[in-house]
XYZ file of C-alpha atoms in Angstrom:
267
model
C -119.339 -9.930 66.400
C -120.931 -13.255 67.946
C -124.905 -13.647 67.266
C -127.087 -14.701 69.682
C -130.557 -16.562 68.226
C -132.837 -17.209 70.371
C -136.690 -18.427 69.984
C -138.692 -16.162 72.057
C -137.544 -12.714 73.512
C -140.853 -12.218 75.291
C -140.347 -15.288 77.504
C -138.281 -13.456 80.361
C -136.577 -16.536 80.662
C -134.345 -15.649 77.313
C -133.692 -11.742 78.225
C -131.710 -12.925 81.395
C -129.719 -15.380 79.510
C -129.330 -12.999 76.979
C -127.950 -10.427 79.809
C -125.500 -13.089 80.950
C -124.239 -13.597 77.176
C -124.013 -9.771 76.018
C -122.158 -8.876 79.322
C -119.307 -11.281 79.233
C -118.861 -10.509 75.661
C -119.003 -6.586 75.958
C -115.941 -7.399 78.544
C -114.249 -9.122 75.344
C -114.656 -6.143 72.950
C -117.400 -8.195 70.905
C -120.958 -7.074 69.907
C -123.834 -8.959 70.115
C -126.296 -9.150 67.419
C -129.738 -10.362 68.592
C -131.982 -12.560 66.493
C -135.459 -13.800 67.498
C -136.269 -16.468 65.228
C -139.678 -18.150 66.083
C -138.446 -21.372 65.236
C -138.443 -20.397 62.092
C -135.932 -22.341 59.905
C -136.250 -19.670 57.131
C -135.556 -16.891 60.002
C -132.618 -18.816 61.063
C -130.620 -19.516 57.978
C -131.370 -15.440 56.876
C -129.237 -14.782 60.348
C -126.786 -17.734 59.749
C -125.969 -16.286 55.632
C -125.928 -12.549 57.606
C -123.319 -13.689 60.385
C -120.868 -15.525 58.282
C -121.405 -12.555 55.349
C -120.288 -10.274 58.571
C -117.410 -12.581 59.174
C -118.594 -13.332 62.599
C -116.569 -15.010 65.331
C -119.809 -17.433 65.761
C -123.110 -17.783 66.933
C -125.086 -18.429 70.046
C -128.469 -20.383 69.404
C -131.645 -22.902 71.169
C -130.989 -24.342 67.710
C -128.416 -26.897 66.447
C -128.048 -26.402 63.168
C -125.063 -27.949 62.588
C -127.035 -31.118 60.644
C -129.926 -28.966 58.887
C -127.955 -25.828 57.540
C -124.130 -27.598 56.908
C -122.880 -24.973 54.298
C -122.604 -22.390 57.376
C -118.804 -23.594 58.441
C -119.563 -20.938 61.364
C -118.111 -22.054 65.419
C -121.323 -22.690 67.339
C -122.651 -23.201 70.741
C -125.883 -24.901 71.529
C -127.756 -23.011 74.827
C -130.761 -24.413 77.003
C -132.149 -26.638 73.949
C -129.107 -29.165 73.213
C -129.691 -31.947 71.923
C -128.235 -35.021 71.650
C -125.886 -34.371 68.631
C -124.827 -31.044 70.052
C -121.214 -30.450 69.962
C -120.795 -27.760 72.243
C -123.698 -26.762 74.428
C -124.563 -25.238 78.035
C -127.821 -26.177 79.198
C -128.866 -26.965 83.600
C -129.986 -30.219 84.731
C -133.325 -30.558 82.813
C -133.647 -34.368 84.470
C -133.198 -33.471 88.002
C -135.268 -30.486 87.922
C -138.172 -33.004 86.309
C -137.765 -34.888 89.361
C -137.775 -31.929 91.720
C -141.220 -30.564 90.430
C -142.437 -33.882 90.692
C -141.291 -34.879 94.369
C -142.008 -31.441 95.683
C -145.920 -31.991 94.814
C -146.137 -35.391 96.256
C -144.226 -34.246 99.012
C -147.035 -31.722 99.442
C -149.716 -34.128 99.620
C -151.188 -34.805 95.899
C -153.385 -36.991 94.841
C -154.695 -36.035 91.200
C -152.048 -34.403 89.312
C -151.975 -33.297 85.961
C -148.338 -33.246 84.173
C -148.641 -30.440 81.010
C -146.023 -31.733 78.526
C -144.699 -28.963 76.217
C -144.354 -29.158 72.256
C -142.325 -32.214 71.366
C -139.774 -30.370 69.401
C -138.015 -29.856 72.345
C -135.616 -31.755 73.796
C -134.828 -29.901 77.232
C -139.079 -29.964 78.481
C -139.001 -33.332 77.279
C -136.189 -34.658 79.888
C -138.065 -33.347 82.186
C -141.465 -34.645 81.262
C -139.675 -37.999 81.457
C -138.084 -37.372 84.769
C -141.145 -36.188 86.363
C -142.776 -39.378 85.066
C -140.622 -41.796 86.343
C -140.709 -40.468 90.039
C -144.503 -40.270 89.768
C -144.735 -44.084 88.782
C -142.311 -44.628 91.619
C -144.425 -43.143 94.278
C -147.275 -44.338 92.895
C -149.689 -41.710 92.423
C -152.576 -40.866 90.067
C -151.557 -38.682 87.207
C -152.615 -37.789 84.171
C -151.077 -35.923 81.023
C -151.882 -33.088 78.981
C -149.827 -32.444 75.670
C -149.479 -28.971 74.840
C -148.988 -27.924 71.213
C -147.813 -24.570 71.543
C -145.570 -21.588 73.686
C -147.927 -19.176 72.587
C -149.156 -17.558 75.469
C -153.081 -17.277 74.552
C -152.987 -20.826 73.121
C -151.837 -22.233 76.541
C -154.513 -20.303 78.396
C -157.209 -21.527 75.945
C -155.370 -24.975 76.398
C -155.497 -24.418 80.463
C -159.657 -23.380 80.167
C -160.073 -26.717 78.346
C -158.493 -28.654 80.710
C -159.529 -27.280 84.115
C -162.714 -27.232 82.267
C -162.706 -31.171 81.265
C -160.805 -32.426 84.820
C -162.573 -30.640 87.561
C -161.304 -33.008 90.441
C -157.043 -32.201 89.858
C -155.963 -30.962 92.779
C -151.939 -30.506 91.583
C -150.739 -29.023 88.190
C -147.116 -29.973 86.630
C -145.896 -26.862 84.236
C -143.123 -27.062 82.109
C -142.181 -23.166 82.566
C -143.211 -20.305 84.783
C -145.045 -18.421 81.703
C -147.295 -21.616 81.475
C -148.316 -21.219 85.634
C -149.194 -17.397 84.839
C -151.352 -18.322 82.293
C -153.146 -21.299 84.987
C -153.109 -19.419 87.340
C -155.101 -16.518 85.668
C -157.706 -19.534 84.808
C -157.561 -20.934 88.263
C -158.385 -17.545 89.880
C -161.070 -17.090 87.110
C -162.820 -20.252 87.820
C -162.717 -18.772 91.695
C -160.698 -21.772 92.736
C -157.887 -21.293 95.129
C -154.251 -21.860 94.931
C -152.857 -23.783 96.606
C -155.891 -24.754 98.693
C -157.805 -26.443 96.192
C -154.948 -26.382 93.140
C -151.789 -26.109 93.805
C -148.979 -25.585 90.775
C -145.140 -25.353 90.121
C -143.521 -24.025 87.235
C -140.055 -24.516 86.096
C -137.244 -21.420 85.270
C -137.835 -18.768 88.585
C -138.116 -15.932 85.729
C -138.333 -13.017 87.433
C -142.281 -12.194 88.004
C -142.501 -15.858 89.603
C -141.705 -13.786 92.932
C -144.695 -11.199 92.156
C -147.477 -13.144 91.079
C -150.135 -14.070 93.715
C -149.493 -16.340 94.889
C -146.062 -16.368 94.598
C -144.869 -19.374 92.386
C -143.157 -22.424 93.690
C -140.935 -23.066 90.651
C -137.286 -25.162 89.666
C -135.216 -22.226 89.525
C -132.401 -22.674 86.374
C -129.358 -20.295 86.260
C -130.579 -18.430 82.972
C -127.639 -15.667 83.656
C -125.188 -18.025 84.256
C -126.001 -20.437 81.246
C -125.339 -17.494 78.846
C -122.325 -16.225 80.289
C -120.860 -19.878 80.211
C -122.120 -20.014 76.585
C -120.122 -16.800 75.855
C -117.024 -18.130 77.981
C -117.063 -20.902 75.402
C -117.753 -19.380 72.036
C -114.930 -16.527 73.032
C -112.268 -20.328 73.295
C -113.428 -21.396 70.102
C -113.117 -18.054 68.132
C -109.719 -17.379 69.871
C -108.230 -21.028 69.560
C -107.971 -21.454 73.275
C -108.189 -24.746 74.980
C -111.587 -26.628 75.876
C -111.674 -28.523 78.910
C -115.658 -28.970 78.741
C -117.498 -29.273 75.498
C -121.098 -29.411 77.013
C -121.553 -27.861 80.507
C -124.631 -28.604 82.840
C -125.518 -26.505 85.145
C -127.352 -26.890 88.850
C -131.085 -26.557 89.644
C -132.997 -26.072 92.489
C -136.100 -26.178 93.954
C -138.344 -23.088 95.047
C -140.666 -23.058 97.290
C -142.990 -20.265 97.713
C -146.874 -20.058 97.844
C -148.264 -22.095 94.926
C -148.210 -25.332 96.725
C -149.079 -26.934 99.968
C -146.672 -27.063 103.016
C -144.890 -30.389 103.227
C -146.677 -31.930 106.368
C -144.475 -33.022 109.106
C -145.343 -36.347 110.784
């Protein structure tokens, strides 16, 4: 048994990676047990007492808890979140793909942007904020940012009507993750504003219904299968004593274009 703990199963960013870490392990003869946690620390150490109760060959999290929750002696792998003291971890290029979002809207003509910074707690959207930062001061642009205090989905649309509301000139919008675009986009198209004519966005992740939206989203796509499968590769070494060439694997992003922003104008 290996458990998997994850923040936020509704994000479709998470059931993907989730796919990529229950199919490699099903190969193994291992079953997965699932916990959503909510960031909830009390959440998290009930699964962390369960799985080393179970005798569990280790656990799968967004969440080192190595530091916080010490009495579970259980092999762990940090996924997508890892921080800076994470042992083992598999997580994509969160710097690069800052930079990506950032060069593809310049590249596409902006002029006002607005960066959305996620919650500070963590550290993977905040590499990114950084990144995207730095290659806006570079190519000197006007920019301004926007904190956001929460992956709720109805506080970031409440958090989108403020600011569309308050900054009525932006003509580019920054997004730390595809599900923050959908909810933009449902307050650009409210406002009768047109993407990417008079808006335009990216998002960050290429979840799956950032082909179907309309417009289709222009996003940095990161390999959510592929990051839990390597995750799985790695907690299968440590339960079974096998050799380690790579404690923390990154993984390759890319950027996609598709409809939410402007052409990139050819001289």
């Amino acid at each position: 048994m290996v458990g998997l703990l994850l923040p936020d199963i509704s994000n479709p960013f998470f059931p993907m990676l989730a796919k990529g870490v229950e199919e490699f392990l099903r190969e193994k003869g291992y079953q997965l047990i699932l916990g959503n946690v909510s960031e909830d620390r009390e959440i998290i150490k009930s699964y962390l007492q369960f799985l080393v109760q179970s005798n569990a060959a280790g656990v799968i999290t967004t969440v080192d808890f190595k530091e916080e929750f010490p009495e579970f002696d259980l092999p762990a792998v940090t996924v997508d979140r890892v921080g800076k003291k994470s042992e083992f971890g598999v997580f994509s290029d969160n710097s690069h793909g800052g930079f990506l979002a950032a060069k593809a809207v310049v590249e596409a003509g902006a002029q006002q942007i607005a960066v959305v910074r996620g919650p500070l707690t963590t550290d993977n959207t905040n590499e990114r904020f950084s990144s995207s930062i730095t290659y806006l001061n570079q190519a000197v642009v006007d920019y301004q940012v926007f904190q956001s205090m929460s992956y709720d989905f109805s506080d970031i649309q409440a958090e989108a009507e403020k600011l569309l509301k308050e900054q009525n000139t932006l003509d580019t919008i920054i997004l730390p993750s595809d599900v923050y675009a959908v909810a933009y986009m449902q307050e650009i198209h409210r406002i009768n504003k047109r993407i990417p004519e008079d808006i335009q966005l990216i998002g960050y992740d290429d979840i799956l219904m950032s082909k179907y939206v309309y417009p289709a989203l222009s996003t940095i796509h990161q390999p959510a299968y592929e990051m839990g499968h390597e995750a799985a590769q790695l907690i299968y070494k440590m339960a079974n004593h096998q050799p380690i060439d790579q404690k923390q694997i990154k993984l390759k992003v890319s950027y996609v274009e598709r409809d939410s922003t402007r052409k990139i104008k050819e001289n």
